[in-house]
XYZ file of C-alpha atoms in Angstrom:
564
model
C 106.655 151.663 137.565
C 103.039 151.686 136.418
C 102.370 148.504 134.404
C 99.485 149.917 132.386
C 99.552 147.879 129.178
C 98.406 150.820 127.082
C 100.948 153.145 128.562
C 102.283 155.856 126.303
C 105.732 154.771 125.182
C 107.013 158.326 125.337
C 106.397 158.298 129.101
C 108.978 155.559 129.659
C 112.495 156.558 130.589
C 114.444 153.719 128.976
C 117.861 152.958 130.401
C 119.122 151.655 127.075
C 117.908 151.380 123.493
C 118.725 148.609 121.001
C 117.008 147.292 117.902
C 116.354 143.707 119.009
C 116.251 142.230 122.500
C 116.593 138.435 122.729
C 115.463 136.827 125.983
C 117.452 133.620 126.499
C 120.800 132.368 125.174
C 120.083 128.794 124.076
C 120.225 127.659 120.468
C 117.039 129.508 119.481
C 118.029 132.795 121.113
C 121.586 132.820 119.801
C 120.482 132.021 116.248
C 117.951 134.862 116.440
C 120.647 137.204 117.743
C 123.030 136.137 114.982
C 120.616 136.606 112.081
C 119.361 139.939 113.458
C 122.886 141.277 114.011
C 124.103 140.073 110.598
C 121.143 141.957 109.115
C 122.421 145.193 110.656
C 120.441 145.310 113.906
C 121.902 146.306 117.256
C 121.187 143.234 119.419
C 121.141 142.599 123.164
C 120.826 139.068 124.610
C 119.475 138.806 128.158
C 120.332 135.607 130.046
C 118.729 134.951 133.442
C 121.434 132.473 134.496
C 125.034 133.322 135.304
C 126.023 131.326 132.209
C 125.027 131.155 128.548
C 123.605 128.243 126.611
C 120.319 127.175 128.176
C 119.147 123.622 127.582
C 121.042 123.478 124.277
C 124.402 123.671 126.042
C 123.831 120.484 128.058
C 121.914 118.604 125.351
C 122.928 115.901 122.905
C 123.113 118.667 120.292
C 121.487 116.830 117.396
C 119.571 118.942 114.895
C 116.819 117.344 112.788
C 116.851 118.958 109.344
C 115.166 117.245 106.386
C 116.736 117.634 102.950
C 119.919 119.146 104.409
C 122.972 119.718 102.240
C 125.184 117.349 104.259
C 122.955 114.324 103.656
C 122.551 115.221 99.982
C 126.351 115.499 99.639
C 126.597 111.917 100.925
C 124.139 110.715 98.313
C 121.176 110.259 100.674
C 118.020 111.207 98.859
C 115.360 113.344 100.490
C 112.679 115.755 99.339
C 110.353 118.416 100.689
C 107.432 116.182 99.754
C 108.756 113.233 101.767
C 109.507 115.458 104.753
C 106.018 116.971 104.575
C 104.319 113.572 104.452
C 106.358 112.387 107.419
C 105.877 115.512 109.521
C 102.149 115.703 108.892
C 101.803 112.176 110.268
C 104.082 112.885 113.272
C 102.467 116.240 114.099
C 98.943 114.861 113.645
C 97.163 118.125 112.821
C 98.586 120.129 115.726
C 100.340 122.767 113.564
C 99.263 124.848 110.562
C 100.534 123.724 107.182
C 102.239 127.053 106.449
C 104.420 126.709 109.556
C 105.328 123.146 108.573
C 106.126 124.316 105.040
C 108.344 127.194 106.144
C 110.253 124.856 108.454
C 110.854 122.334 105.660
C 112.032 125.068 103.282
C 114.063 127.115 105.763
C 115.716 124.537 108.022
C 118.382 123.544 105.436
C 119.039 127.245 104.740
C 119.423 127.866 108.484
C 122.206 125.284 108.781
C 124.044 126.735 105.804
C 123.664 130.236 107.249
C 125.094 129.155 110.612
C 128.038 127.433 108.932
C 128.733 130.519 106.793
C 128.584 132.942 109.722
C 130.115 130.974 112.613
C 132.917 128.410 113.088
C 130.260 125.764 113.817
C 130.162 122.802 111.423
C 127.794 119.855 111.222
C 127.958 116.376 109.728
C 125.080 114.130 108.734
C 124.445 110.993 110.779
C 123.859 108.683 107.859
C 122.770 105.682 109.934
C 120.600 107.432 112.512
C 117.004 106.645 111.472
C 113.928 108.804 111.880
C 112.035 107.626 114.947
C 108.877 106.419 113.184
C 110.175 104.224 110.396
C 106.696 102.916 109.619
C 105.414 106.399 108.659
C 105.410 107.550 105.012
C 108.291 109.869 104.154
C 110.648 108.614 106.877
C 114.308 108.029 106.031
C 116.786 105.527 107.453
C 119.440 108.151 108.113
C 120.819 111.563 107.231
C 118.278 114.064 108.539
C 119.916 114.202 111.972
C 122.953 116.490 112.043
C 125.725 116.203 114.633
C 127.969 119.200 115.443
C 131.719 118.831 115.006
C 133.898 119.277 118.129
C 134.934 122.883 118.681
C 137.585 124.523 120.861
C 136.055 126.735 123.553
C 139.136 128.975 123.474
C 137.792 130.674 120.318
C 135.378 132.653 122.509
C 138.125 133.731 124.914
C 136.952 134.627 128.414
C 133.366 133.743 127.438
C 134.312 130.035 127.531
C 133.922 130.070 131.316
C 130.486 131.650 130.940
C 129.041 128.798 128.868
C 127.292 125.958 130.688
C 129.097 122.625 130.943
C 126.841 119.857 132.208
C 127.822 116.329 133.270
C 125.026 114.821 131.186
C 127.202 113.683 128.249
C 130.862 112.832 127.734
C 133.089 114.782 125.333
C 132.344 112.701 122.230
C 130.154 113.216 119.194
C 127.143 111.066 118.471
C 128.885 109.947 115.307
C 131.782 108.622 117.399
C 129.381 106.911 119.783
C 127.741 105.319 116.775
C 131.049 104.290 115.188
C 132.189 102.667 118.424
C 128.694 101.286 119.101
C 129.508 102.549 122.573
C 126.359 101.344 124.291
C 126.826 97.740 123.194
C 130.647 97.769 123.150
C 131.849 100.069 125.968
C 135.313 98.580 125.499
C 135.524 100.439 122.171
C 135.265 103.882 123.761
C 138.393 105.974 123.222
C 138.922 107.297 126.748
C 142.233 108.864 125.737
C 140.393 111.014 123.188
C 137.866 112.060 125.828
C 140.645 112.952 128.272
C 142.450 114.962 125.584
C 139.287 116.934 124.782
C 138.621 117.651 128.434
C 142.210 118.808 128.917
C 141.974 121.146 125.917
C 138.402 122.333 126.566
C 137.070 120.920 123.307
C 133.259 121.044 123.415
C 130.981 118.593 121.639
C 127.247 118.029 121.167
C 125.021 120.900 122.371
C 127.923 122.692 124.019
C 129.668 122.855 120.618
C 126.591 124.522 119.127
C 126.641 127.194 121.821
C 130.379 127.886 121.493
C 130.010 128.282 117.721
C 126.953 130.517 117.940
C 128.432 132.675 120.720
C 131.532 133.214 118.568
C 129.374 134.220 115.592
C 127.393 136.595 117.785
C 130.498 138.176 119.345
C 131.966 138.709 115.889
C 128.712 140.464 114.928
C 128.797 142.825 117.944
C 125.954 141.175 119.820
C 125.958 142.329 123.448
C 125.317 139.811 126.237
C 124.060 140.386 129.774
C 124.114 137.434 132.190
C 122.303 137.431 135.536
C 119.668 139.370 133.616
C 116.131 138.172 134.356
C 113.462 139.569 132.039
C 110.366 140.303 134.101
C 107.831 141.820 131.773
C 107.295 143.091 128.253
C 106.633 146.796 127.705
C 103.776 147.635 125.389
C 102.403 150.689 123.606
C 98.949 150.015 122.152
C 99.447 146.834 120.078
C 103.222 147.007 119.854
C 105.885 145.553 122.131
C 108.439 148.288 122.713
C 110.854 146.811 125.197
C 111.591 144.721 128.264
C 111.712 145.310 131.983
C 114.733 143.360 133.217
C 116.573 142.876 136.495
C 120.333 142.868 135.827
C 122.474 141.866 138.799
C 119.606 142.832 141.077
C 118.955 146.238 139.484
C 115.765 146.903 137.515
C 116.247 148.439 134.065
C 114.010 149.269 131.111
C 115.423 148.298 127.724
C 113.884 149.689 124.568
C 113.600 147.291 121.602
C 113.164 149.507 118.565
C 112.396 146.635 116.217
C 111.415 143.629 118.278
C 111.734 141.283 121.235
C 112.426 137.563 120.756
C 111.297 135.294 123.600
C 113.671 132.317 123.618
C 113.775 131.653 127.340
C 113.011 127.924 127.323
C 110.085 126.087 128.860
C 108.608 125.690 132.337
C 109.773 122.223 133.390
C 111.333 123.563 136.603
C 108.197 125.411 137.715
C 106.199 122.918 139.769
C 103.128 125.149 139.877
C 102.989 125.361 136.068
C 103.790 121.688 135.443
C 101.062 120.660 137.888
C 98.636 123.056 136.234
C 99.249 122.217 132.600
C 100.988 118.896 131.944
C 98.952 115.739 131.434
C 101.030 113.875 134.011
C 103.881 114.363 136.465
C 107.495 115.189 135.702
C 109.776 113.855 138.426
C 113.068 113.703 136.542
C 113.573 116.780 134.318
C 116.742 117.237 132.285
C 117.765 120.810 131.675
C 118.871 124.067 133.218
C 116.907 124.898 136.375
C 116.258 128.476 135.225
C 113.534 127.147 132.896
C 110.639 128.307 135.052
C 108.193 129.618 132.470
C 109.166 133.300 132.447
C 108.597 133.551 128.696
C 105.177 131.944 128.987
C 104.113 134.424 131.669
C 105.411 137.413 129.712
C 103.607 136.266 126.582
C 100.335 135.688 128.441
C 100.674 139.108 130.046
C 100.497 140.850 126.655
C 97.647 138.778 125.257
C 99.469 135.999 123.414
C 97.648 132.860 122.348
C 99.181 129.664 123.720
C 99.160 125.991 122.728
C 100.551 122.557 123.654
C 100.813 123.425 127.344
C 99.975 119.775 128.082
C 102.949 118.528 126.057
C 106.663 118.070 126.691
C 109.666 116.442 125.054
C 109.076 113.401 127.268
C 111.841 110.939 128.109
C 112.670 108.263 130.695
C 115.427 109.459 132.998
C 117.700 107.980 135.664
C 119.856 109.523 138.347
C 123.003 109.033 140.381
C 122.132 110.204 143.892
C 123.607 113.576 144.883
C 125.051 114.303 141.422
C 124.295 117.990 140.928
C 124.308 120.622 138.193
C 123.546 124.243 139.107
C 122.599 123.081 142.631
C 119.967 120.748 141.198
C 119.873 116.929 141.015
C 121.133 115.682 137.634
C 118.853 113.361 135.673
C 120.218 111.457 132.690
C 118.421 110.282 129.568
C 118.106 106.485 129.581
C 119.011 104.870 126.251
C 121.194 101.742 126.177
C 120.050 100.648 129.622
C 116.539 99.973 128.325
C 117.375 98.931 124.740
C 120.203 96.436 125.111
C 119.414 92.709 125.483
C 118.883 91.534 129.036
C 116.913 94.376 130.595
C 113.233 95.185 131.061
C 111.196 98.052 132.460
C 108.515 97.140 135.016
C 106.034 98.963 137.249
C 105.359 98.348 140.941
C 103.071 95.457 139.971
C 106.101 93.733 138.432
C 104.725 94.004 134.901
C 106.222 95.320 131.688
C 104.146 98.142 130.217
C 105.920 99.430 127.104
C 108.380 98.637 124.323
C 111.468 99.639 126.267
C 113.525 100.310 123.119
C 111.053 102.690 121.457
C 112.064 106.336 121.020
C 112.138 108.122 124.349
C 109.399 110.659 123.640
C 106.796 108.093 122.642
C 107.644 105.364 125.163
C 107.669 107.870 128.019
C 103.987 108.589 127.396
C 103.315 105.237 129.058
C 104.294 106.747 132.427
C 101.052 108.703 132.417
C 98.620 105.788 132.153
C 96.120 106.352 134.976
C 94.361 103.624 136.953
C 90.874 104.979 137.771
C 90.208 102.272 140.378
C 93.401 102.783 142.391
C 93.447 106.508 141.497
C 97.136 106.495 140.652
C 99.521 106.443 137.722
C 99.978 102.737 137.039
C 103.548 102.992 135.781
C 105.024 105.422 138.267
C 107.314 104.500 139.854
C 109.052 102.105 137.478
C 112.362 100.249 137.441
C 114.825 98.875 134.941
C 115.643 95.253 135.863
C 118.773 93.494 134.572
C 121.108 90.711 135.599
C 124.778 89.998 136.198
C 125.401 89.169 132.535
C 124.077 92.578 131.465
C 126.090 94.296 134.192
C 129.314 92.588 133.055
C 128.864 93.609 129.387
C 127.210 97.025 129.214
C 127.517 100.470 130.755
C 124.807 101.853 133.028
C 124.905 105.660 133.046
C 128.522 106.392 134.093
C 129.079 102.871 135.449
C 131.322 100.700 133.286
C 131.593 96.880 133.267
C 134.031 95.800 135.965
C 133.438 98.843 138.167
C 132.329 97.997 141.720
C 128.596 98.247 142.353
C 127.744 101.744 143.654
C 125.303 102.584 146.432
C 122.726 103.950 143.984
C 122.320 100.558 142.245
C 119.943 98.083 143.945
C 121.306 94.533 143.926
C 120.121 91.145 145.226
C 120.843 87.449 144.669
C 117.282 86.610 143.598
C 114.491 88.422 141.798
C 112.228 87.938 144.825
C 114.770 89.537 147.142
C 115.326 92.398 144.676
C 111.570 93.000 144.455
C 111.314 93.234 148.245
C 114.152 95.781 148.347
C 112.483 98.209 145.942
C 108.796 97.567 146.561
C 107.797 95.508 143.499
C 105.393 92.540 143.488
C 107.976 89.730 143.586
C 105.774 86.886 142.354
C 104.635 88.878 139.355
C 108.175 90.069 138.597
C 109.343 86.448 138.515
C 106.528 85.547 136.103
C 107.285 88.584 133.942
C 110.971 87.681 133.676
C 110.193 84.032 132.875
C 107.858 85.132 130.077
C 110.389 87.642 128.742
C 113.166 85.041 128.801
C 111.094 82.857 126.496
C 110.707 85.817 124.122
C 114.482 86.305 124.215
C 115.074 82.707 123.107
C 112.567 83.051 120.266
C 113.715 86.556 119.290
C 110.156 87.911 119.220
C 108.307 90.122 121.685
C 104.589 89.597 121.006
C 103.653 91.777 123.996
C 105.377 95.017 122.932
C 107.267 94.240 119.664
C 110.649 95.307 121.024
C 113.424 95.093 118.479
C 111.201 94.983 115.404
C 111.824 98.512 114.101
C 115.117 99.812 112.737
C 115.163 102.465 115.436
C 114.756 99.883 118.223
C 117.911 98.087 117.168
C 120.003 101.300 116.894
C 120.834 101.092 120.598
C 120.848 97.275 120.618
C 123.691 94.760 120.474
C 124.327 93.456 116.944
C 126.155 90.436 118.410
C 122.943 89.302 120.043
C 120.917 86.897 117.887
C 118.208 86.584 116.759
C 117.095 89.986 118.122
C 119.568 92.768 118.971
C 117.296 93.993 121.760
C 116.109 90.796 123.448
C 118.205 88.773 125.888
C 117.381 86.632 128.926
C 117.551 87.869 132.530
C 118.699 84.708 134.290
C 122.187 85.134 135.763
C 122.374 86.521 139.304
C 122.956 88.838 140.918
C 119.964 90.869 139.798
C 119.803 94.657 139.640
C 117.181 97.412 139.704
C 117.331 101.130 139.002
C 114.450 103.603 139.361
C 113.318 105.223 136.113
C 111.612 108.604 136.228
C 109.115 110.467 134.099
C 111.455 113.031 132.613
C 111.518 115.677 129.944
C 114.111 117.439 127.820
C 111.872 120.510 128.132
C 108.229 121.510 127.832
C 106.554 122.126 124.466
C 103.899 124.665 125.401
C 104.135 128.369 124.840
C 103.209 131.288 122.641
C 101.580 130.460 119.320
C 103.634 131.775 116.413
C 103.135 132.118 112.671
C 105.500 131.237 109.835
C 107.504 134.425 110.541
C 107.950 133.403 114.226
C 105.699 136.317 115.233
C 103.678 135.742 118.382
C 99.924 135.736 117.708
C 97.081 136.937 119.882
C 93.944 134.858 120.459
C 92.428 136.243 117.233
C 95.356 134.955 115.186
C 96.829 138.415 114.644
C 100.548 139.160 115.148
C 101.473 141.097 118.272
C 103.721 143.652 116.626
C 107.339 143.513 117.696
C 107.079 140.148 119.486
C 108.614 136.833 118.414
C 109.189 133.457 120.039
C 111.321 130.399 119.266
C 112.540 127.242 120.953
C 110.726 125.814 123.970
C 109.235 129.204 124.822
C 107.073 128.889 121.696
C 104.309 126.357 121.144
C 106.242 123.555 119.460
C 105.437 122.934 115.812
C 105.908 119.222 116.576
C 102.739 119.107 118.712
C 102.598 115.704 120.412
C 105.234 114.164 118.132
C 108.979 113.756 117.803
C 110.303 113.093 114.283
C 113.866 112.047 115.090
C 116.985 112.928 117.047
C 117.219 116.716 117.016
C 113.474 117.260 116.742
C 113.787 119.969 119.391
C 116.789 121.862 118.012
C 115.795 121.699 114.333
C 112.785 124.011 114.782
C 114.510 126.002 117.558
C 117.395 127.074 115.315
C 115.166 127.529 112.265
C 112.543 129.747 113.874
C 115.223 131.603 115.828
C 116.860 132.369 112.476
C 113.523 133.470 111.004
C 112.695 135.617 114.046
C 116.002 137.466 113.849
C 115.648 138.129 110.128
C 112.041 139.322 110.428
C 112.615 141.499 113.495
C 115.659 143.208 112.012
C 113.743 144.077 108.833
C 110.980 145.956 110.697
C 110.900 149.723 110.211
C 110.172 151.226 113.605
C 107.250 153.682 113.792
C 108.038 157.361 114.368
C 108.780 157.822 118.083
C 109.788 161.455 118.337
C 110.114 162.503 121.944
C 111.149 159.117 123.302
C 113.581 159.640 126.135
C 116.092 156.846 125.451
C 119.034 157.147 127.819
C 121.975 154.792 127.752
C 122.903 153.611 131.212
C-alpha cells in the first residue's frame, strides 16, 4: 500500500473495524483493553508473540502504588503530599508535575478498578520499604502491592497462551518475605510450590496477566496472537488504524476511537540499544519480542520521545544454556549480592558499588567509563563468595548442599580463582582482606553497605552486627559473572496526563496513546520501589483505555470498512 501519511482515510479498504486497537498484551495493554471495553468500546488486542503477557508475565509482579487502599486498611499511613515529595526527588525533574499528580491520584483507583472488574486481588507488602529511604516522603512499607496466586484454569484454553518463564518460582513475594527465603532457604515450602505447579496456579506477574486476561475475555475483548503491528495509519492529524501482519498475512485494522501502543521497550534490538542507551546491555530480562516496534511506529507519525538513554537497569546472572523463547535466560541478582559473605568486583579485583543497593541504582555503576583505557571499568564483573556462603544460601536455582554445577567457577584459593576468570589476583586478595575487616566491624566505609533499611531487606538477620556484611575466608572460593541487565527500556513516546502521545510541539496526536515501556517512563532516571515499572504501566494503561473509549469519532461517511 501507499504509506503517504496524509492519505485520505476513505481511500483505505480496512479489513476490520473496531473502536480501540491495543498493541501489546502486557500489564499496560491489558489494563487499557479492560477499561476501554468496560466503557463500551469494541476492543482488539494485537500481540506480536505467540503468547500473551509481555514482560509483565515473567516479572516479579509487584505494583508500586502510593496511598493504596490495602496499605491504608492495614493502618499504614500515606498521603498524596508524601508521595509527591518522594517522587519529585526520585524523578529529578524528568517528568511534568501534572503527569506525576495524575499518577498519584489515579494509581489507587486503578487497583480498585482492576479488583472490581477481574478476579485479580492484591495485598500490601507492609515490610517492603521504598528504595530511597533517605528521601523525604518515603515509607518503610505498604506502597508495594503483591498479587495473590490465581488459578490459570479460569481463562480456559487461554491458559496455554500466556507466557510462563523460568525466572521466578511459584511463590508470592509476601511468602518469600515471610520465609526470609534468601537468608533461610531451608524455610521454603517446596511442597506448596510443587502443588501450585501441578495445579497451574500462577503467581507474581503471571497472576496479573491471568487476572487481566479473564477480565478482558469477560468484557468481549478480542485477542490476536502472532499479530505484529507494522505501522500506524494516519489521516491528517489523526491516527485511524494499524497495519498489522497476522499469521503472515497483512491486514488493515480501523481504530474508530484510538490506538494504544503498549508493545514494550527495545531491549532486544541491538541496533537501538547501541544507538540510544548510555552503556551496554549484555544481560536483558524480558520477552525477546521487545524490539522497539512501538518506538518506531510512534516516531513514524511525528511523536516526541524522551528517556531513550534510560532503562530499568539491574544486575543479572545466568545459567548457561537455560532458554526462554529460544533466548538465553538472565535472572535478577538479589540475595547473591546482598547476603553476608559476598562482594562484587571488576576485572581489576576491586569493589565498585554498594552491592546491596536497589538494583536500578547500583547497576548504573556498570557504565562507569575509563577514558584512559577506553573501556567500561566495571564490565565484566563477578560476584565472589566462599564455601561458608555456598553452604548457607541459595545462588539462583542452586540450593545449599547441591553439587557445584559447571556454570559456577570454583577454586581452592582466591589467587587461583582470579586466574580462572581473568581478575587481578593480587588486588582481589587485598580487596577481600579489606572487606573482611569491615565484616568484623560491621561497617563498610567504602560503600556503606547494610546501612539503609532497604539494604538489609535481602540480608541475613542472624548475622551481627550487620545483616549484609560477612567475611570471605573459608575455601573453596567461588565466582559468577554478573551482567549489565535491564527489566526493560524506559524510552519511548512522550505522553500527557491522559496518556495521549504528544508531537514535538507538545500537542496530542489525536487517536494515539501509549503506556508501559513503550511510553517515555514518568520515572525518568529513578526507581521509587518494587513495582516502579508496573505501577505507572497499569495506571496509564487504565487512563488510556478510559480516554480512548470516550472519544467521539469524526464523521467518516464513505469509509469502506469490511470485516475479514
